[in-house]
Tab-separated table of C-alpha atoms in Angstrom:
chain	number	residue	atom	x	y	z
A	1495	MET	CA	0.161	-0.026	-0.055
A	1496	THR	CA	0.845	3.492	-0.849
A	1497	ASP	CA	0.138	7.226	0.208
A	1498	ARG	CA	-2.270	7.388	-2.669
A	1499	HIS	CA	-4.769	4.903	-0.673
A	1500	ARG	CA	-6.874	7.496	1.135
A	1501	ALA	CA	-10.311	6.505	2.983
A	1502	SER	CA	-12.592	7.930	5.218
A	1503	SER	CA	-13.396	6.849	8.784
A	1504	THR	CA	-16.885	7.560	10.437
A	1505	ARG	CA	-16.972	7.287	14.419
A	1506	ARG	CA	-20.503	7.697	16.003
A	1507	PHE	CA	-20.939	9.221	19.374
A	1508	THR	CA	-24.194	10.360	21.428
A	1509	PHE	CA	-24.996	12.755	23.986
A	1510	SER	CA	-27.952	14.334	25.527
A	1511	ALA	CA	-28.626	17.983	25.546
A	1512	GLY	CA	-31.170	20.894	26.272
A	1513	HIS	CA	-31.843	24.128	24.289
A	1514	ARG	CA	-34.396	26.296	23.112
A	1515	TYR	CA	-34.676	28.373	19.842
A	1516	TRP	CA	-34.712	32.207	21.000
A	1517	VAL	CA	-33.365	35.180	19.245
A	1518	GLU	CA	-32.688	37.791	21.773
A	1519	SER	CA	-33.537	41.097	19.368
A	1520	TRP	CA	-36.904	39.825	18.468
A	1521	SER	CA	-39.755	40.366	20.615
A	1522	ARG	CA	-41.631	37.277	22.147
A	1523	GLU	CA	-44.362	36.977	19.655
A	1524	GLU	CA	-41.931	37.164	16.531
A	1525	ASN	CA	-39.717	33.960	18.481
A	1526	GLU	CA	-42.824	32.043	18.999
A	1527	ARG	CA	-44.318	33.150	15.082
A	1528	PHE	CA	-40.894	32.051	13.778
A	1529	PHE	CA	-39.983	28.916	15.990
A	1530	GLY	CA	-43.208	28.039	17.521
A	1531	ARG	CA	-42.819	25.308	20.382
A	1532	LEU	CA	-38.927	25.151	19.792
A	1533	THR	CA	-39.232	28.394	21.942
A	1534	VAL	CA	-39.922	26.263	24.993
A	1535	PRO	CA	-36.622	24.309	26.625
A	1536	HIS	CA	-36.840	20.770	25.429
A	1537	GLY	CA	-33.858	18.390	24.650
A	1538	HIS	CA	-32.609	15.480	22.328
A	1539	ASN	CA	-30.585	12.441	22.351
A	1540	TYR	CA	-28.059	13.568	19.838
A	1541	THR	CA	-26.272	11.473	17.653
A	1542	LEU	CA	-22.481	12.424	16.332
A	1543	ASP	CA	-20.636	11.236	13.302
A	1544	VAL	CA	-17.254	12.143	12.752
A	1545	THR	CA	-15.752	11.414	9.824
A	1546	VAL	CA	-11.899	11.649	9.531
A	1547	HIS	CA	-10.055	11.439	5.626
A	1548	GLY	CA	-6.858	10.474	4.490
A	1549	PRO	CA	-4.277	8.216	3.501
A	1550	ILE	CA	-4.500	4.620	4.927
A	1551	ASP	CA	-1.449	4.083	6.987
A	1552	PRO	CA	0.544	1.550	5.394
A	1553	GLN	CA	1.610	-0.375	8.768
A	1554	THR	CA	-1.757	0.130	10.858
A	1555	GLY	CA	-3.693	-0.157	7.851
A	1556	MET	CA	-5.896	2.468	9.153
A	1557	VAL	CA	-6.796	6.418	8.307
A	1558	VAL	CA	-6.916	7.289	11.921
A	1559	ASP	CA	-6.288	5.815	15.464
A	1560	LEU	CA	-10.023	5.014	16.160
A	1561	GLY	CA	-9.294	5.059	20.271
A	1562	GLU	CA	-7.702	8.362	20.062
A	1563	LEU	CA	-10.530	9.762	18.010
A	1564	LYS	CA	-12.727	8.514	20.330
A	1565	ARG	CA	-10.671	9.753	23.332
A	1566	VAL	CA	-10.585	13.334	21.535
A	1567	VAL	CA	-14.395	13.841	20.622
A	1568	GLY	CA	-15.192	12.231	23.983
A	1569	GLU	CA	-13.038	14.965	25.992
A	1570	THR	CA	-13.694	17.661	23.482
A	1571	VAL	CA	-17.837	17.300	22.543
A	1572	VAL	CA	-19.303	14.654	24.334
A	1573	ASP	CA	-17.966	15.686	27.881
A	1574	ARG	CA	-18.611	19.282	27.281
A	1575	PHE	CA	-22.415	19.029	25.603
A	1576	ASP	CA	-23.759	15.997	27.500
A	1577	HIS	CA	-26.788	16.761	29.584
A	1578	ALA	CA	-25.575	20.612	29.230
A	1579	ASP	CA	-28.032	23.515	28.660
A	1580	LEU	CA	-26.185	24.343	24.702
A	1581	ASN	CA	-27.842	27.943	25.474
A	1582	ALA	CA	-25.758	28.587	28.921
A	1583	ASP	CA	-22.449	27.469	26.315
A	1584	ALA	CA	-20.249	30.380	25.206
A	1585	LEU	CA	-20.008	28.567	21.880
A	1586	PHE	CA	-23.735	29.561	21.237
A	1587	ARG	CA	-23.950	33.057	22.914
A	1588	GLY	CA	-25.287	35.182	20.367
A	1589	ARG	CA	-26.724	32.401	18.294
A	1590	VAL	CA	-29.238	30.362	18.007
A	1591	PRO	CA	-28.056	26.796	19.082
A	1592	THR	CA	-29.882	24.858	16.024
A	1593	THR	CA	-28.448	21.869	14.781
A	1594	GLU	CA	-26.866	23.638	12.070
A	1595	ASN	CA	-25.291	25.944	14.745
A	1596	LEU	CA	-24.324	22.853	16.792
A	1597	ALA	CA	-22.316	21.229	13.959
A	1598	ILE	CA	-20.610	24.225	13.462
A	1599	ALA	CA	-19.229	24.428	17.344
A	1600	VAL	CA	-18.588	20.893	17.204
A	1601	TRP	CA	-16.256	21.323	13.991
A	1602	ASP	CA	-14.588	24.601	15.812
A	1603	LEU	CA	-14.142	22.544	18.760
A	1604	LEU	CA	-12.332	19.170	16.810
A	1605	ALA	CA	-10.783	21.086	13.884
A	1606	PRO	CA	-7.656	22.354	15.649
A	1607	LYS	CA	-7.242	18.606	17.979
A	1608	LEU	CA	-7.807	16.700	14.689
A	1609	GLY	CA	-6.557	18.860	11.860
A	1610	ALA	CA	-8.844	20.606	9.620
A	1611	ASP	CA	-7.026	18.856	6.509
A	1612	ARG	CA	-7.945	15.660	8.228
A	1613	LEU	CA	-11.585	16.361	9.761
A	1614	TRP	CA	-13.794	15.520	6.598
A	1615	GLN	CA	-17.145	16.072	8.276
A	1616	VAL	CA	-19.694	16.202	11.113
A	1617	ARG	CA	-22.838	14.596	11.258
A	1618	VAL	CA	-25.440	15.557	14.251
A	1619	TRP	CA	-28.546	13.884	14.063
A	1620	GLU	CA	-31.221	15.990	16.230
A	1621	ASP	CA	-33.543	12.816	15.936
A	1622	PRO	CA	-33.753	10.141	13.500
A	1623	THR	CA	-35.760	12.251	11.000
A	1624	LEU	CA	-33.355	15.078	10.884
A	1625	PHE	CA	-29.580	15.892	10.681
A	1626	VAL	CA	-27.216	18.210	9.402
A	1627	ASP	CA	-23.636	17.580	7.719
A	1628	TYR	CA	-20.741	20.467	7.748
A	1629	ARG	CA	-17.595	20.464	6.036
A	1630	GLY	CA	-16.037	23.586	7.712
A	1631	PRO	CA	-15.969	26.676	6.676
A	1632	ASP	CA	-14.179	26.091	3.185
A	1633	ALA	CA	-16.554	23.733	1.996
C-alpha cells in the first residue's frame, strides 16, 4: 500500500442536551411566530458522526487511530455537551443553538485537535428524521 490509498473513517457518538430557540433581539411574539414550540426549553438525544479522511497508514492499515479519535471527541465534545443547556454554552452566545449551529460548534472544537485537513465532516442527528452535515467553513 502507498500513500495514494485514501479513505474516510467515521465514528459515532451520542450525547443528550437541552436548548430552546430564541433570538434575543426579537419580541416574544416574533420568536413564537417563527420558532413555534421550539421556544420552550426541550432536549434531544443527539447522535454525532465524526468523519476523518486521509491516507491509509501502510503499517496500521487505518486512516486514524480510532481509540485516539474516541478520546478526543469524548473529551472535547461529548463531555462538554452531554446533559448541558446549549443556550448557556459560550459557543452559542449570540446564536441560536440549532442543529446547524451545533454542527459548526463541533467542527470548531475538533478541527484544531484533529487537523482541519483530516477532519472531513461532522454529522449531527437531532432525531432519526433530521440531521445536518458540516464540512467546515471552506466547503
